[in-house]
XYZ file of N, CA and C in Angstrom:
495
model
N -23.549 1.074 9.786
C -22.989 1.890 8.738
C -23.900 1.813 7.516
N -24.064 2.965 6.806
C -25.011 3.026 5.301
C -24.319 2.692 4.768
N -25.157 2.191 3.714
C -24.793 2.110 2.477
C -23.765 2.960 1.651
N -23.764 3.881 1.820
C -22.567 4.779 1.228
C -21.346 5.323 1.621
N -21.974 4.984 2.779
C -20.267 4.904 3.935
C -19.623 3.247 3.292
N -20.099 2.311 3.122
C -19.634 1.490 3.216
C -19.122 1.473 1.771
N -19.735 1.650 0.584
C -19.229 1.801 -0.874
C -17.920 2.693 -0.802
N -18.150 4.109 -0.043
C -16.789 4.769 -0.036
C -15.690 4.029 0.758
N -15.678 3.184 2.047
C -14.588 2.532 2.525
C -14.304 1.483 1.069
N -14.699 0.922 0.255
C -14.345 -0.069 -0.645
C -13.703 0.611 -1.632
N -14.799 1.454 -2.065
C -13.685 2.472 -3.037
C -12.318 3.576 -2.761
N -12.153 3.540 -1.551
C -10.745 3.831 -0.794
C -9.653 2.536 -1.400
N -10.587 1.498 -0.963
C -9.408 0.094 -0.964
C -8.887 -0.285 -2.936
N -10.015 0.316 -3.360
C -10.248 0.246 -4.829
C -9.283 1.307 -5.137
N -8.961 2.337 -4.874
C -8.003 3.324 -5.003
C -6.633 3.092 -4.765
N -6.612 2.696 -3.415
C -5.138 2.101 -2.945
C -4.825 0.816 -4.096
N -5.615 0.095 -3.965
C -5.287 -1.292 -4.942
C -5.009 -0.819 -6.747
N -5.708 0.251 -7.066
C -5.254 0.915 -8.509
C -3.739 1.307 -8.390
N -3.472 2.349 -7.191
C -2.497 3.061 -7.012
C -0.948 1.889 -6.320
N -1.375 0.712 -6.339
C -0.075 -0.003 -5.377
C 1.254 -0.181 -5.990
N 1.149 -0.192 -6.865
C 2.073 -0.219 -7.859
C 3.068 1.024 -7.710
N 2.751 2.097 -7.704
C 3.872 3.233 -6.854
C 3.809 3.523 -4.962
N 3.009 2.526 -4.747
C 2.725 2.331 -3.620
C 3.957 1.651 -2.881
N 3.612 0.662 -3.305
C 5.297 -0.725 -2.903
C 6.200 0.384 -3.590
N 6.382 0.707 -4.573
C 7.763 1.063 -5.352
C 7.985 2.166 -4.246
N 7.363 3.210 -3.886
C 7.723 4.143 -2.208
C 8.149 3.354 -0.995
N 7.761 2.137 -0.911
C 7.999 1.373 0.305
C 8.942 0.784 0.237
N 9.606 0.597 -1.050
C 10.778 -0.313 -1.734
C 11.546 0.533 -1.532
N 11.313 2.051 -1.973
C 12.656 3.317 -1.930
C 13.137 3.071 -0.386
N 12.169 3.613 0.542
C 12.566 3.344 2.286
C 12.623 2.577 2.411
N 12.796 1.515 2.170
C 13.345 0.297 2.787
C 14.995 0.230 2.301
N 15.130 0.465 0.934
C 16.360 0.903 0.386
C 17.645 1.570 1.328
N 16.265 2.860 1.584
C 17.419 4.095 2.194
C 17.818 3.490 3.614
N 16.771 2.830 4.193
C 17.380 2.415 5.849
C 17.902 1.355 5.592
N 18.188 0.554 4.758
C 18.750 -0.204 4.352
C 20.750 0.052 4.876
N 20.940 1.513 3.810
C 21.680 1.696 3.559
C 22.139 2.548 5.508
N 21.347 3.360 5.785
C 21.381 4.067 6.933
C 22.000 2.875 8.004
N 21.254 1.899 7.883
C 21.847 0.507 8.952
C 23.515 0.151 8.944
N 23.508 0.136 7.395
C 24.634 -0.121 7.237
C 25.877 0.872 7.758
N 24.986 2.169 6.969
C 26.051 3.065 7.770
C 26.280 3.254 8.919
N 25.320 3.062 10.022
C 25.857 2.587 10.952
C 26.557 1.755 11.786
N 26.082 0.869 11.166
C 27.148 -0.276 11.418
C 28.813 0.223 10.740
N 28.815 0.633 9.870
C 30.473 1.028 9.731
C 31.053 1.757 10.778
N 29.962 3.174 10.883
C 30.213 3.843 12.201
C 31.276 3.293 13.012
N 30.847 1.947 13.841
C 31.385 0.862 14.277
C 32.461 0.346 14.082
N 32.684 -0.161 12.856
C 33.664 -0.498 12.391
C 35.120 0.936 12.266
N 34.946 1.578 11.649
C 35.343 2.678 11.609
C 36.113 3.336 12.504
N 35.372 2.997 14.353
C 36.246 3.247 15.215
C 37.065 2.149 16.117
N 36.640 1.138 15.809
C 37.702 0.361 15.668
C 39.228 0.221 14.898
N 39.362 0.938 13.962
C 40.170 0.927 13.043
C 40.966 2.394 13.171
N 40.045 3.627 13.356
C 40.842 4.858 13.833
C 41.746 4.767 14.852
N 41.605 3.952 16.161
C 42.674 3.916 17.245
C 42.250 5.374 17.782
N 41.253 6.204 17.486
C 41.179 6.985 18.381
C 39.617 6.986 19.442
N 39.518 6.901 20.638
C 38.301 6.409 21.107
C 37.335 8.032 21.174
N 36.550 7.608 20.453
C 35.262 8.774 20.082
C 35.842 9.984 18.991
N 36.504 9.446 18.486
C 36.973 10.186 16.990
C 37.646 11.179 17.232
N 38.551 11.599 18.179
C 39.625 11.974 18.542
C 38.926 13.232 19.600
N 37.586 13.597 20.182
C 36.672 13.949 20.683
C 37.056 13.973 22.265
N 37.805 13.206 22.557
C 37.773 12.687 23.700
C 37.048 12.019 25.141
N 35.401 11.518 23.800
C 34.537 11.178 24.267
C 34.758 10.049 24.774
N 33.850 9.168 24.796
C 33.969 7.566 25.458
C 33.494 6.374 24.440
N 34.313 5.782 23.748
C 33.865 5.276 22.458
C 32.732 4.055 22.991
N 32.559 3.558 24.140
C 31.307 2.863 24.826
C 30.137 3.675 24.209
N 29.656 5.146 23.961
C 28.740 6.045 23.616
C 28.668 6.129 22.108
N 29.866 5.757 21.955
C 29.889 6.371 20.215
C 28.906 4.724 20.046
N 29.710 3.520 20.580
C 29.162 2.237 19.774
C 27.562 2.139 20.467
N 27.320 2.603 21.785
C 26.042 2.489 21.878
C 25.154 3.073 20.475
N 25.166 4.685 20.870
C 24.295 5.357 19.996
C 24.689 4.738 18.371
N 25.032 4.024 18.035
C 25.411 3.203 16.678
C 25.082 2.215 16.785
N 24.753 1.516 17.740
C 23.870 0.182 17.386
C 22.601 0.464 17.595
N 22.579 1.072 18.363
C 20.780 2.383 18.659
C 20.226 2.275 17.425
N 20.790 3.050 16.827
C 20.581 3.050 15.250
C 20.409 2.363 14.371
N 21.421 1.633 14.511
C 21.064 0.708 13.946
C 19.847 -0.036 14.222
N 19.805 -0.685 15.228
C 18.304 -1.807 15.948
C 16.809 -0.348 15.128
N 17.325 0.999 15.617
C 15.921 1.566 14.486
C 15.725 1.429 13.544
N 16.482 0.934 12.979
C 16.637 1.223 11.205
C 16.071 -0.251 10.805
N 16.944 -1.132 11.508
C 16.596 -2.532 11.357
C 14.898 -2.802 11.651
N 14.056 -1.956 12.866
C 13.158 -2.717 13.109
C 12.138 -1.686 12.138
N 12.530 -0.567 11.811
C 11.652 0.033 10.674
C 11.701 -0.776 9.177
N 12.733 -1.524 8.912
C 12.508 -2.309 7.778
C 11.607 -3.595 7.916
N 11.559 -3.569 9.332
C 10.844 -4.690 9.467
C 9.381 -4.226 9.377
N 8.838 -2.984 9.830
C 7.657 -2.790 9.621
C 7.029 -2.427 8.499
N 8.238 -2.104 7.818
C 7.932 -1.623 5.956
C 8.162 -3.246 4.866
N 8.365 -4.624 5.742
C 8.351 -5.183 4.954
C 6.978 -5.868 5.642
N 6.344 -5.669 6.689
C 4.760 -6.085 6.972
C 3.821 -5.303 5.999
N 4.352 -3.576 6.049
C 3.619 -3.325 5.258
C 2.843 -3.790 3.880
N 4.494 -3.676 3.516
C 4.354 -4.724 1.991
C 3.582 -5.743 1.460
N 3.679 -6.857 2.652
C 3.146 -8.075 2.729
C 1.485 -7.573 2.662
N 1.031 -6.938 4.279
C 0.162 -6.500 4.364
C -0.875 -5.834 2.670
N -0.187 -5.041 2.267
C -0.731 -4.438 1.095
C -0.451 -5.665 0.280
N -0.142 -6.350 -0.194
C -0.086 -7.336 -1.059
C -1.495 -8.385 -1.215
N -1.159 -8.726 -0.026
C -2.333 -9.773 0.700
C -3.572 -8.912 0.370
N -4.200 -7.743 0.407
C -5.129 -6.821 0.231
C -5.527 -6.844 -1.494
N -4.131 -6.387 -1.992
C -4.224 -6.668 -3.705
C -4.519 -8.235 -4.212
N -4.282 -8.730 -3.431
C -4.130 -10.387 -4.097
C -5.906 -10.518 -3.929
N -6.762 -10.019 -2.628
C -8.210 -10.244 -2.185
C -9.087 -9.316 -2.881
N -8.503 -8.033 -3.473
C -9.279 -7.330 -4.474
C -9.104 -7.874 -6.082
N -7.794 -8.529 -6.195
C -7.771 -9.172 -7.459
C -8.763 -10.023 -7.695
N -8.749 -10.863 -6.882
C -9.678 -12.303 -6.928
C -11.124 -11.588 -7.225
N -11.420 -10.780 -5.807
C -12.677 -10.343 -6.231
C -13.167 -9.383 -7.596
N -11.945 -8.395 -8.294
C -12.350 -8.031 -9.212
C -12.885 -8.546 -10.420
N -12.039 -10.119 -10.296
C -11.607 -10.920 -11.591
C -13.151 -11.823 -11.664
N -13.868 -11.938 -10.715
C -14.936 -12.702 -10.448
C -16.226 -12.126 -10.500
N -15.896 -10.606 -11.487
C -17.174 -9.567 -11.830
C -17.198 -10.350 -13.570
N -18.275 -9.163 -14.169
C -18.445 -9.817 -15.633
C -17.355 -9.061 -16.027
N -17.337 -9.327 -17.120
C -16.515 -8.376 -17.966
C -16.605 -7.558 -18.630
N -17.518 -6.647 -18.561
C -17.931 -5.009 -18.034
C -18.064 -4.587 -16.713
N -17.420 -5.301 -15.913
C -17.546 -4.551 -14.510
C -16.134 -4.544 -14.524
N -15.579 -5.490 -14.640
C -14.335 -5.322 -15.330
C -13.405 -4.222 -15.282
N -13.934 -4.225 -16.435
C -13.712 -3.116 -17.268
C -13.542 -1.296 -16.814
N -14.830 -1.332 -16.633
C -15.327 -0.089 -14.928
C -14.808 0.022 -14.073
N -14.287 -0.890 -13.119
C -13.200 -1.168 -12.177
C -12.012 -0.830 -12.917
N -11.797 -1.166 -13.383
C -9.640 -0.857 -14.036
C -10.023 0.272 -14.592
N -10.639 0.560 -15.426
C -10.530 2.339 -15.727
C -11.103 3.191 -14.661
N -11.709 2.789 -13.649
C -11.949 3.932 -12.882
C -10.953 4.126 -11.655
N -10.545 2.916 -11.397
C -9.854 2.865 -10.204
C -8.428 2.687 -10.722
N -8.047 1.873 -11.641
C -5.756 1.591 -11.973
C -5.844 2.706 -12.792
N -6.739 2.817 -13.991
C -6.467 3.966 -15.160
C -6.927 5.798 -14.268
N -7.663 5.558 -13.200
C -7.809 6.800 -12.815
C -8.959 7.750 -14.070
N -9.576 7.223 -14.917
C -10.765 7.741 -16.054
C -11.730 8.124 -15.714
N -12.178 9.396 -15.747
C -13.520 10.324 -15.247
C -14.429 9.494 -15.796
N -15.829 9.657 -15.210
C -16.958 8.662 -15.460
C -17.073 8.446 -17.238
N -17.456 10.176 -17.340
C -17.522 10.191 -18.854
C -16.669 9.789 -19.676
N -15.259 9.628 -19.747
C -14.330 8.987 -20.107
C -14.856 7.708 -20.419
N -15.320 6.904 -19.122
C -14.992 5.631 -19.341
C -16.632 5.272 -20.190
N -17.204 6.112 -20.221
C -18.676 6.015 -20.424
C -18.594 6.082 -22.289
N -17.566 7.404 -22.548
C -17.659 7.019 -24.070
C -16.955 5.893 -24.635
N -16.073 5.366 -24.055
C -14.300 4.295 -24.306
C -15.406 3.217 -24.537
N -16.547 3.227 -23.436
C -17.473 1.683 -23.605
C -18.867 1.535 -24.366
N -19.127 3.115 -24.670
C -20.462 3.353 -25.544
C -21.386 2.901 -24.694
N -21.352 3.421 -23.684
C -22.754 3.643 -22.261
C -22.830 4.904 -21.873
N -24.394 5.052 -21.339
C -24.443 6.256 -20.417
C -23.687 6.551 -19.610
N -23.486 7.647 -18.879
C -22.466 7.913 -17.262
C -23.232 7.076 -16.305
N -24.518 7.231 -16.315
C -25.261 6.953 -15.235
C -25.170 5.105 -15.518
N -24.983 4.497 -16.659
C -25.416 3.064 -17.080
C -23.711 3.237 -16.072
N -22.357 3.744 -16.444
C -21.363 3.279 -16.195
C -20.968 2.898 -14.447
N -22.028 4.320 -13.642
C -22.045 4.587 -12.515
C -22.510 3.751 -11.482
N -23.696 3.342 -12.226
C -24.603 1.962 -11.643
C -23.765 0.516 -12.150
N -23.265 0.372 -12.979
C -22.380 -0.941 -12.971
C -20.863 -0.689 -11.488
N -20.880 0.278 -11.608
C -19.627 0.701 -10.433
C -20.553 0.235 -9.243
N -21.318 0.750 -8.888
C -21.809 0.834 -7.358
C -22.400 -1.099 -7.363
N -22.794 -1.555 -8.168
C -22.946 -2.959 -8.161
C -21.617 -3.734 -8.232
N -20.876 -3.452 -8.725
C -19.462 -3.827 -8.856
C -18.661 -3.478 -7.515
N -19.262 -2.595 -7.352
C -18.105 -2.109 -5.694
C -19.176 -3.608 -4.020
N -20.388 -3.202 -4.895
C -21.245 -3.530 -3.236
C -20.576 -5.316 -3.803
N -20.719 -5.774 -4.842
C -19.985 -7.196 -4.658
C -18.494 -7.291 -4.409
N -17.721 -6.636 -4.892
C -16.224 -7.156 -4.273
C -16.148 -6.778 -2.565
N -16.805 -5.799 -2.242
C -17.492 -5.606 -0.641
C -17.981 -6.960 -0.050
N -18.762 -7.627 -0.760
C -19.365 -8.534 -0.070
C -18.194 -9.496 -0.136
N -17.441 -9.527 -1.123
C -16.767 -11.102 -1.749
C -15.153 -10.817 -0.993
N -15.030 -9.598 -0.305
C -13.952 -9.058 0.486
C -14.121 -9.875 1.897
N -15.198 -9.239 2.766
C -15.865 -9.673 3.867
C -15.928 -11.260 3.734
N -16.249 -12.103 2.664
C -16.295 -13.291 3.036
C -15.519 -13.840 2.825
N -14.170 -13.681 2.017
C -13.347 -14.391 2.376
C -11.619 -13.887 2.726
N -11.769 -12.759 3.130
C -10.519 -12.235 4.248
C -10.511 -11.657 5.604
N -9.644 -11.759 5.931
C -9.792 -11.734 7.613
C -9.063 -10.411 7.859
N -7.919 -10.122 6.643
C -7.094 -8.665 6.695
C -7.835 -6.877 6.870
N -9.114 -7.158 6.215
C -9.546 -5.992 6.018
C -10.177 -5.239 6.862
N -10.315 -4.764 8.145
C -10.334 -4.468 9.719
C -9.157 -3.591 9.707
N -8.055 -4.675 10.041
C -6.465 -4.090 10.275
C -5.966 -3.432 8.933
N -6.218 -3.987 7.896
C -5.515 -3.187 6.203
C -6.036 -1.623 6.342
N -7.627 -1.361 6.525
C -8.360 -0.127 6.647
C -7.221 0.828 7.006
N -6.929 0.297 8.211
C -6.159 1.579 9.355
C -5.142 2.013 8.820
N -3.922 0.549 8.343
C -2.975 0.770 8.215
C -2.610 1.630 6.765
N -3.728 1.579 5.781
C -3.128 2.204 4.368
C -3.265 3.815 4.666
């Protein structure tokens, strides 16, 4: 892989890691809603126990009603389970770009959080710091190829994180 394939996979992860913050808070909403979906199924359950009528007066076979309701349930349940790997997953990712961001100078810093959490066009961040675009551009691409390197050497997540964000 070049060189610039490989800066753009980092600055993907540099993007996601700006953006995680409404990232989890989306993963927090669905987890919420099936949260609640589980539950409602599970009342489902409950519910016809308590009507005295078997399959809600349907004259179905309430064996079907409680299957397809724990069905549901076990989906709901094992999708929270994969939205709370997610979580973890993306966390563990932010915690390995933190470290590595925090271990630039402090003008790379700087370049990093406004280009990637603040989302700031080059020139933006180029006048905010009283540098060229091109001085700001070249601290980025040195700043990206080290948290690249300082990623690779000390996490094992970033293979599997790639796919999954």
């Amino acid at each position: 892989m070049d060189r610039i394939e490989q800066r753009k996979g980092t600055r993907m992860l540099l993007m996601q890691w700006g953006s995680s913050e409404e990232y989890v808070a989306r993963l927090e909403r669905k987890r919420k809603a099936l949260k609640i979906w589980a539950e409602d199924a599970l009342d489902t359950l409950r519910a016809q126990d308590y009507s005295g009528m078997p399959g809600g007066g349907r004259g179905g076979d309430l064996a079907d009603v409680v299957a397809n309701a724990m069905r549901r349930s076990e989906i709901y349940q094992d999708r929270l389970s994969e939205i709370d790997r997610e979580i973890q997953d993306h966390l563990r990712m932010c915690s390995a770009i933190d470290r590595a961001v925090h271990a630039l100078s402090p003008v790379a810093q700087r370049v990093i959080e406004n280009r990637y959490v603040c989302g700031m066009s080059w020139r933006l961040i180029a006048l905010r710091m009283n540098y060229d675009e091109r001085q700001v551009r070249r601290i980025d691409a040195q700043a990206v190829d080290q948290i690249e390197k300082s990623i690779k050497e000390g996490e094992q997540w970033i293979g599997r994180e790639q796919k999954t964000i």
